[in-house]
PDB file of C-alpha atoms and ligand atoms in Angstrom:
ATOM      1  CA  UNK Z   1      21.714  17.145  24.012  1.00 63.00           C
ATOM      2  CA  UNK Z   2      22.553  13.773  22.371  1.00 79.00           C
ATOM      3  CA  UNK Z   3      19.224  11.600  21.116  1.00 93.00           C
ATOM      4  CA  UNK Z   4      17.465   9.467  24.675  1.00 96.00           C
ATOM      5  CA  UNK Z   5      15.651   6.933  23.041  1.00 98.00           C
ATOM      6  CA  UNK Z   6      14.407   5.470  26.178  1.00 98.00           C
ATOM      7  CA  UNK Z   7      11.079   5.705  27.152  1.00 98.00           C
ATOM      8  CA  UNK Z   8       7.853   3.221  26.901  1.00 98.00           C
ATOM      9  CA  UNK Z   9       6.597   3.389  22.830  1.00 98.00           C
ATOM     10  CA  UNK Z  10       3.719   2.034  21.145  1.00 98.00           C
ATOM     11  CA  UNK Z  11       2.781   0.860  17.946  1.00 98.00           C
ATOM     12  CA  UNK Z  12       0.668   3.149  15.856  1.00 98.00           C
ATOM     13  CA  UNK Z  13       1.549   2.351  12.528  1.00 98.00           C
ATOM     14  CA  UNK Z  14       3.325  -0.535  10.111  1.00 98.00           C
ATOM     15  CA  UNK Z  15       3.458  -0.969   6.253  1.00 98.00           C
ATOM     16  CA  UNK Z  16       4.958  -3.168   5.006  1.00 98.00           C
ATOM     17  CA  UNK Z  17       5.798  -5.586   7.611  1.00 98.00           C
ATOM     18  CA  UNK Z  18       3.722  -8.992   5.674  1.00 98.00           C
ATOM     19  CA  UNK Z  19       6.047  -8.567   3.156  1.00 98.00           C
ATOM     20  CA  UNK Z  20       9.561  -8.336   5.713  1.00 98.00           C
ATOM     21  CA  UNK Z  21       7.918 -11.606   7.417  1.00 98.00           C
ATOM     22  CA  UNK Z  22       7.792 -13.277   3.963  1.00 98.00           C
ATOM     23  CA  UNK Z  23      11.515 -12.398   2.902  1.00 98.00           C
ATOM     24  CA  UNK Z  24      12.360 -13.504   6.274  1.00 98.00           C
ATOM     25  CA  UNK Z  25      10.470 -16.990   5.740  1.00 98.00           C
ATOM     26  CA  UNK Z  26       7.751 -16.601   8.474  1.00 98.00           C
ATOM     27  CA  UNK Z  27       4.301 -18.987   7.827  1.00 98.00           C
ATOM     28  CA  UNK Z  28       1.048 -18.216   6.623  1.00 98.00           C
ATOM     29  CA  UNK Z  29      -0.270 -18.668  10.112  1.00 98.00           C
ATOM     30  CA  UNK Z  30       2.489 -16.758  11.637  1.00 98.00           C
ATOM     31  CA  UNK Z  31       2.455 -14.238   9.310  1.00 98.00           C
ATOM     32  CA  UNK Z  32      -1.622 -13.858  10.221  1.00 98.00           C
ATOM     33  CA  UNK Z  33      -0.979 -13.425  13.664  1.00 98.00           C
ATOM     34  CA  UNK Z  34       2.003 -11.116  14.134  1.00 98.00           C
ATOM     35  CA  UNK Z  35      -0.154  -8.711  11.839  1.00 97.00           C
ATOM     36  CA  UNK Z  36      -2.367  -7.677  13.955  1.00 97.00           C
ATOM     37  CA  UNK Z  37       0.009  -7.022  17.169  1.00 98.00           C
ATOM     38  CA  UNK Z  38       0.878  -3.893  18.985  1.00 98.00           C
ATOM     39  CA  UNK Z  39       3.865  -4.084  19.920  1.00 98.00           C
ATOM     40  CA  UNK Z  40       4.994  -1.655  23.038  1.00 98.00           C
ATOM     41  CA  UNK Z  41       9.154  -1.133  22.789  1.00 98.00           C
ATOM     42  CA  UNK Z  42      10.381  -0.393  25.892  1.00 99.00           C
ATOM     43  CA  UNK Z  43      13.850   1.348  25.365  1.00 98.00           C
ATOM     44  CA  UNK Z  44      16.872   1.539  27.945  1.00 98.00           C
ATOM     45  CA  UNK Z  45      20.113   3.823  26.815  1.00 98.00           C
ATOM     46  CA  UNK Z  46      23.041   4.596  29.008  1.00 97.00           C
ATOM     47  CA  UNK Z  47      25.294   6.327  26.817  1.00 93.00           C
ATOM     48  CA  UNK Z  48      26.236   4.260  23.851  1.00 94.00           C
ATOM     49  CA  UNK Z  49      24.560   0.892  25.881  1.00 98.00           C
ATOM     50  CA  UNK Z  50      21.119  -0.444  24.690  1.00 98.00           C
ATOM     51  CA  UNK Z  51      18.000  -2.651  25.632  1.00 98.00           C
ATOM     52  CA  UNK Z  52      15.554  -3.221  23.855  1.00 98.00           C
ATOM     53  CA  UNK Z  53      12.392  -5.105  25.245  1.00 98.00           C
ATOM     54  CA  UNK Z  54      10.025  -5.444  22.400  1.00 98.00           C
ATOM     55  CA  UNK Z  55       6.892  -6.937  23.776  1.00 98.00           C
ATOM     56  CA  UNK Z  56       3.302  -8.232  22.407  1.00 98.00           C
ATOM     57  CA  UNK Z  57       0.774 -10.907  23.376  1.00 97.00           C
ATOM     58  CA  UNK Z  58       2.232 -13.201  20.995  1.00 98.00           C
ATOM     59  CA  UNK Z  59       5.559 -12.756  21.058  1.00 98.00           C
ATOM     60  CA  UNK Z  60       8.064 -11.197  22.886  1.00 98.00           C
ATOM     61  CA  UNK Z  61      12.151 -10.154  21.197  1.00 98.00           C
ATOM     62  CA  UNK Z  62      15.028  -9.108  24.018  1.00 98.00           C
ATOM     63  CA  UNK Z  63      17.827  -7.421  22.685  1.00 98.00           C
ATOM     64  CA  UNK Z  64      20.936  -5.148  23.956  1.00 98.00           C
ATOM     65  CA  UNK Z  65      23.933  -4.331  22.067  1.00 98.00           C
ATOM     66  CA  UNK Z  66      26.878  -1.254  22.834  1.00 98.00           C
ATOM     67  CA  UNK Z  67      27.520   0.911  19.786  1.00 98.00           C
ATOM     68  CA  UNK Z  68      29.909  -0.329  17.656  1.00 98.00           C
ATOM     69  CA  UNK Z  69      30.313  -4.087  19.143  1.00 98.00           C
ATOM     70  CA  UNK Z  70      29.290  -6.174  17.517  1.00 98.00           C
ATOM     71  CA  UNK Z  71      27.249  -9.109  18.463  1.00 98.00           C
ATOM     72  CA  UNK Z  72      25.622 -12.419  17.898  1.00 98.00           C
ATOM     73  CA  UNK Z  73      21.889 -12.814  17.599  1.00 98.00           C
ATOM     74  CA  UNK Z  74      19.647 -15.407  18.054  1.00 97.00           C
ATOM     75  CA  UNK Z  75      16.030 -13.647  16.358  1.00 98.00           C
ATOM     76  CA  UNK Z  76      14.407 -16.045  18.962  1.00 97.00           C
ATOM     77  CA  UNK Z  77      10.785 -16.006  18.567  1.00 96.00           C
ATOM     78  CA  UNK Z  78      11.517 -14.522  15.554  1.00 98.00           C
ATOM     79  CA  UNK Z  79      12.523 -16.382  12.574  1.00 98.00           C
ATOM     80  CA  UNK Z  80      15.361 -17.921  14.603  1.00 97.00           C
ATOM     81  CA  UNK Z  81      18.318 -17.474  12.011  1.00 98.00           C
ATOM     82  CA  UNK Z  82      21.233 -16.028  13.931  1.00 98.00           C
ATOM     83  CA  UNK Z  83      23.094 -13.412  12.535  1.00 98.00           C
ATOM     84  CA  UNK Z  84      26.331 -11.275  13.570  1.00 98.00           C
ATOM     85  CA  UNK Z  85      25.173  -7.689  14.515  1.00 99.00           C
ATOM     86  CA  UNK Z  86      26.596  -4.823  14.927  1.00 99.00           C
ATOM     87  CA  UNK Z  87      25.024  -1.195  15.842  1.00 98.00           C
ATOM     88  CA  UNK Z  88      26.599   2.456  14.689  1.00 98.00           C
ATOM     89  CA  UNK Z  89      25.118   6.176  14.583  1.00 97.00           C
ATOM     90  CA  UNK Z  90      24.952   7.775  11.744  1.00 97.00           C
ATOM     91  CA  UNK Z  91      24.038  11.787  12.929  1.00 96.00           C
ATOM     92  CA  UNK Z  92      21.308  10.474  15.391  1.00 97.00           C
ATOM     93  CA  UNK Z  93      19.986   7.603  13.758  1.00 98.00           C
ATOM     94  CA  UNK Z  94      20.717   3.965  15.178  1.00 98.00           C
ATOM     95  CA  UNK Z  95      21.933   2.467  12.226  1.00 98.00           C
ATOM     96  CA  UNK Z  96      21.730  -2.124  12.870  1.00 99.00           C
ATOM     97  CA  UNK Z  97      23.641  -4.801  10.674  1.00 99.00           C
ATOM     98  CA  UNK Z  98      22.853  -7.838  10.813  1.00 99.00           C
ATOM     99  CA  UNK Z  99      25.068 -10.244   8.828  1.00 98.00           C
ATOM    100  CA  UNK Z 100      23.960 -14.012   8.255  1.00 98.00           C
ATOM    101  CA  UNK Z 101      21.685 -15.978   5.989  1.00 98.00           C
ATOM    102  CA  UNK Z 102      20.028 -13.186   4.801  1.00 98.00           C
ATOM    103  CA  UNK Z 103      20.502 -10.185   2.870  1.00 98.00           C
ATOM    104  CA  UNK Z 104      20.730  -6.836   3.514  1.00 98.00           C
ATOM    105  CA  UNK Z 105      19.043  -7.365   6.625  1.00 99.00           C
ATOM    106  CA  UNK Z 106      19.360  -4.384   9.364  1.00 99.00           C
ATOM    107  CA  UNK Z 107      16.859  -2.051  10.583  1.00 99.00           C
ATOM    108  CA  UNK Z 108      17.429   1.678  12.053  1.00 99.00           C
ATOM    109  CA  UNK Z 109      15.954   3.802  14.462  1.00 98.00           C
ATOM    110  CA  UNK Z 110      14.809   7.214  14.709  1.00 98.00           C
ATOM    111  CA  UNK Z 111      13.433  10.087  16.525  1.00 98.00           C
ATOM    112  CA  UNK Z 112      11.358  12.576  15.085  1.00 97.00           C
ATOM    113  CA  UNK Z 113       9.014  15.343  17.785  1.00 94.00           C
ATOM    114  CA  UNK Z 114       7.430  12.058  20.494  1.00 94.00           C
ATOM    115  CA  UNK Z 115       7.456   9.536  17.870  1.00 98.00           C
ATOM    116  CA  UNK Z 116       9.979   6.216  17.355  1.00 98.00           C
ATOM    117  CA  UNK Z 117      10.482   5.367  14.081  1.00 98.00           C
ATOM    118  CA  UNK Z 118      12.092   2.005  12.887  1.00 99.00           C
ATOM    119  CA  UNK Z 119      12.574   0.589   9.270  1.00 99.00           C
ATOM    120  CA  UNK Z 120      13.245  -3.258   9.514  1.00 99.00           C
ATOM    121  CA  UNK Z 121      14.636  -4.698   5.753  1.00 98.00           C
ATOM    122  CA  UNK Z 122      15.540  -7.770   4.916  1.00 98.00           C
ATOM    123  CA  UNK Z 123      16.852  -8.691   0.621  1.00 98.00           C
ATOM    124  CA  UNK Z 124      14.398  -6.390  -0.980  1.00 98.00           C
ATOM    125  CA  UNK Z 125      11.917  -5.431   1.624  1.00 98.00           C
ATOM    126  CA  UNK Z 126      11.546  -2.772   3.610  1.00 98.00           C
ATOM    127  CA  UNK Z 127       9.384  -2.018   6.555  1.00 99.00           C
ATOM    128  CA  UNK Z 128       7.702   1.077   7.748  1.00 98.00           C
ATOM    129  CA  UNK Z 129       6.601   1.362  11.547  1.00 98.00           C
ATOM    130  CA  UNK Z 130       6.081   4.470  13.909  1.00 98.00           C
ATOM    131  CA  UNK Z 131       5.520   4.001  17.639  1.00 98.00           C
ATOM    132  CA  UNK Z 132       4.362   6.999  20.146  1.00 98.00           C
ATOM    133  CA  UNK Z 133       5.435   7.383  23.518  1.00 97.00           C
ATOM    134  CA  UNK Z 134       2.956   5.864  25.811  1.00 96.00           C
TER     135      UNK Z 134
HETATM  136  C1  LIG T   1      12.219  -5.988  16.437  1.00 53.40           C
HETATM  137  O1  LIG T   1      13.411  -5.300  15.555  1.00 53.40           O
HETATM  138  C2  LIG T   1      12.148  -7.262  16.095  1.00 53.40           C
HETATM  139  C3  LIG T   1      10.308  -7.305  16.606  1.00 53.40           C
HETATM  140  O2  LIG T   1      11.601  -5.084  15.948  1.00 53.40           O
HETATM  141  C4  LIG T   1       9.780  -7.721  15.618  1.00 53.40           C
HETATM  142  C5  LIG T   1      10.522  -6.886  14.135  1.00 53.40           C
HETATM  143  C6  LIG T   1      10.185  -7.826  12.799  1.00 53.40           C
HETATM  144  C7  LIG T   1       9.693  -9.560  12.957  1.00 53.40           C
HETATM  145  C8  LIG T   1      10.309 -10.055  12.636  1.00 53.40           C
HETATM  146  C9  LIG T   1      10.336 -11.492  12.314  1.00 53.40           C
HETATM  147  C10 LIG T   1       8.834 -11.867  12.734  1.00 53.40           C
HETATM  148  C11 LIG T   1       8.802 -14.176  12.702  1.00 53.40           C
HETATM  149  C12 LIG T   1       7.772 -13.889  13.684  1.00 53.40           C
HETATM  150  C13 LIG T   1       6.689 -12.592  13.915  1.00 53.40           C
HETATM  151  C14 LIG T   1       6.309 -12.910  15.288  1.00 53.40           C
HETATM  152  C15 LIG T   1       5.711 -12.164  15.813  1.00 53.40           C
HETATM  153  C16 LIG T   1       6.220 -10.382  15.573  1.00 53.40           C
HETATM  154  C17 LIG T   1       6.841 -10.306  17.045  1.00 53.40           C
HETATM  155  C18 LIG T   1       6.196  -8.777  17.468  1.00 53.40           C
HETATM  156  C19 LIG T   1       7.036  -8.560  18.590  1.00 53.40           C
HETATM  157  C20 LIG T   1       8.268  -9.226  18.862  1.00 53.40           C
HETATM  158  C21 LIG T   1      13.907  -4.891  15.876  1.00 53.40           C
HETATM  159  C22 LIG T   1      14.542  -4.210  17.325  1.00 53.40           C
HETATM  160  C23 LIG T   1      15.068  -2.872  17.590  1.00 53.40           C
HETATM  161  O3  LIG T   1      15.608  -5.369  17.405  1.00 53.40           O
HETATM  162  O4  LIG T   1      13.848  -2.678  17.816  1.00 53.40           O
END
């Protein structure tokens, strides 16, 4: 059985998020609020089609994509920089490359047990988040 990311996931830990936001140029006040948040992700996966809704009390973000198909990402409510994004499989990991003004930007999702992992990358910063099934 291939991995299925579908479900509702709650943030349990976030490491280096502040430095990741700093690399994205997020201002001080926004970073202070953002780092207190406990976002929830709702992922819908049908074959190679995905939607990922990340919600919090402050900002929310929605993205949908098909594996291997480049799309324009607006990062609305985040850093607002547009990028060309593409998500591919690396074995059972979902790997997104976000090409734009920021070097080395992207993320990787994978599942281990009942936990969802997310690594967020920008320039020389890596943020590691762990989510648990709701
Ligand atoms: C995400 O990408 C995007 C959502 O998970 C949050 C990740 C990083 C935030 C980026 C920049 C910070 C800018 C503003 C901070 C304000 C609020 C924090 C955001 C809280 C939840 C939206 C991966 C995703 C696939 O597309 O899971």
